[in-house]
CSV table of C-alpha atoms in Angstrom, one decimal:
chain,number,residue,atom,x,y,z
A,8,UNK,CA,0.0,0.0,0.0
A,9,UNK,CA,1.5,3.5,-0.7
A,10,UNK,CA,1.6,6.5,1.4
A,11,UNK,CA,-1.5,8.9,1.3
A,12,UNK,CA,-2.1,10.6,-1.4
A,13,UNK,CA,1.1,9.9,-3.5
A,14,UNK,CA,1.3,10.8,-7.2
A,15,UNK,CA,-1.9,13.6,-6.4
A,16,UNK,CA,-1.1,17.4,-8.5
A,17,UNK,CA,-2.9,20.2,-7.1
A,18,UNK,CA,-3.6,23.2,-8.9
A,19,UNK,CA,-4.6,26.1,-6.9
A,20,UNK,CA,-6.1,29.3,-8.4
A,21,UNK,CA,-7.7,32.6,-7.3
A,22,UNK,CA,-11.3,32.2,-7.3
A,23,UNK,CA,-13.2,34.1,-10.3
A,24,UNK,CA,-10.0,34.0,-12.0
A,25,UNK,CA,-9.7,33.0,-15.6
A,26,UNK,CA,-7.2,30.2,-14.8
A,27,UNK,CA,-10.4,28.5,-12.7
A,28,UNK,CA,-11.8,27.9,-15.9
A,29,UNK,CA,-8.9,25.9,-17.4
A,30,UNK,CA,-7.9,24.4,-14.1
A,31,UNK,CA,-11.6,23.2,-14.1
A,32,UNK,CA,-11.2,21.0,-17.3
A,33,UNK,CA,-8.9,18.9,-15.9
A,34,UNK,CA,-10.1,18.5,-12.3
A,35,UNK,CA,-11.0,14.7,-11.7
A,36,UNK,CA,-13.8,14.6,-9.3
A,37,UNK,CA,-13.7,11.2,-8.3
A,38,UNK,CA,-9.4,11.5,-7.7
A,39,UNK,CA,-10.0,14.6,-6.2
A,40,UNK,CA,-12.6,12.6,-3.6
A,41,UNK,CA,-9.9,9.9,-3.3
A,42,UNK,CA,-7.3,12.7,-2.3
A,43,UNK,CA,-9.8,14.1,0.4
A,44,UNK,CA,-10.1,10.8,2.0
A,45,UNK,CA,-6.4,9.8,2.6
A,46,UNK,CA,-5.6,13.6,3.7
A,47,UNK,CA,-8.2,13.2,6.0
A,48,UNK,CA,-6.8,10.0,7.4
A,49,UNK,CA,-3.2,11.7,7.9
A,50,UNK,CA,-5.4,15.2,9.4
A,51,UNK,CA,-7.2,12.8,12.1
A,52,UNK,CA,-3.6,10.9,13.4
A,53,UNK,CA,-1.8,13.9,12.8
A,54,UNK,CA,0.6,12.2,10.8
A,55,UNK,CA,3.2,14.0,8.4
A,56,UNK,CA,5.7,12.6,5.9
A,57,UNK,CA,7.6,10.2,8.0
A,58,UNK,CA,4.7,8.7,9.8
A,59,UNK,CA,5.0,5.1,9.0
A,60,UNK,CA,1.4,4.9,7.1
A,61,UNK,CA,-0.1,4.0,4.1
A,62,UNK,CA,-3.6,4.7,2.4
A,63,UNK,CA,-5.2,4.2,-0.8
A,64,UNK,CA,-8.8,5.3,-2.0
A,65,UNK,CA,-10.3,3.9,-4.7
A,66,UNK,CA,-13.8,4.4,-6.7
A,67,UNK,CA,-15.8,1.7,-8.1
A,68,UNK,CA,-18.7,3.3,-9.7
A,69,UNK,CA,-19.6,6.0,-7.4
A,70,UNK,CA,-18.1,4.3,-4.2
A,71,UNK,CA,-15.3,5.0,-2.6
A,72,UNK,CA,-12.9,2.3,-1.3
A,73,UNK,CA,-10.5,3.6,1.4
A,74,UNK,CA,-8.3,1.6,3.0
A,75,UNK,CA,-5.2,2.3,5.2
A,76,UNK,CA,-2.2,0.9,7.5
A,77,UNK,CA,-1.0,2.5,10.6
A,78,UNK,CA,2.6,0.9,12.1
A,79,UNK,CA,4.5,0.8,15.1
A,80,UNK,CA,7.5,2.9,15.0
A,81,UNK,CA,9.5,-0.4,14.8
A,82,UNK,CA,7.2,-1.9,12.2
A,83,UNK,CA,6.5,-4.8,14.1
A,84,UNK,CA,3.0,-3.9,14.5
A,85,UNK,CA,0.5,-3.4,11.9
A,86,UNK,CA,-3.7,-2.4,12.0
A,87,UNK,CA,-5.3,-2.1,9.0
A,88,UNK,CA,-8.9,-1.1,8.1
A,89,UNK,CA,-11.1,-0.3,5.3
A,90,UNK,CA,-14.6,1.5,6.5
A,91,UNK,CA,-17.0,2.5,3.5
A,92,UNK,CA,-19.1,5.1,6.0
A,93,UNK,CA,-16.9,6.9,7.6
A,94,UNK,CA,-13.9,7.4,4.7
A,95,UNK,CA,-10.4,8.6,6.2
A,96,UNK,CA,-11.9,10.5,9.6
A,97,UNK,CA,-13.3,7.6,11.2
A,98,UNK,CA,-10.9,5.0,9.9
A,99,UNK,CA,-8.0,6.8,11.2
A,100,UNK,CA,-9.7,7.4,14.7
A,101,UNK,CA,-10.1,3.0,14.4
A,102,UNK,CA,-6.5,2.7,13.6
A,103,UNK,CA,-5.0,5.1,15.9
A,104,UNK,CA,-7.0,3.6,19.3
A,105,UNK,CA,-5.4,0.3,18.7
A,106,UNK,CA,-1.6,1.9,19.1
């Protein structure tokens, strides 16, 4: 599994700005979703770049399929969840009870 949201490019424009417009063609609503979810895993543990953690989101249709690893500092210890209600917020409060 591959840390949270690797391989994401954000664009980020002045509102009413001509460049929205452009920027708007190419936005990806369902990869944008998937982003939302595995930032809002790392938000909820408070987790930054070398928090030993991975995440992926996924769609199928118009679900989306988080799923995420939390480890022990050693890596000896792994939880891992997927919840299809509660998306990153939730899942990461599961994960980060059990350490």
């Amino acid at each position: 599994m591959p840390a949270p949201v690797q391989g994401a490019l954000a664009v980020q424009v002045r509102t009413g700005s001509d460049a929205g417009v452009v920027v708007a063609v190419v936005d990806d609503i369902p990869s944008r979703r998937c982003v939302t979810a595995e930032r809002s895993f790392l938000a909820e543990i408070g987790a930054g770049c070398h928090t030993p953690t991975g995440a992926l989101a996924t769609v199928s249709s118009t679900l989306i399929w988080p799923q995420a690893s939390l480890f022990s500092e050693d890596h000896r210890q792994v939880e891992s969840a997927t919840d299809l209600v509660a998306l990153g917020i939730l899942l990461a409060r599961s994960l980060s009870s059990e350490f």
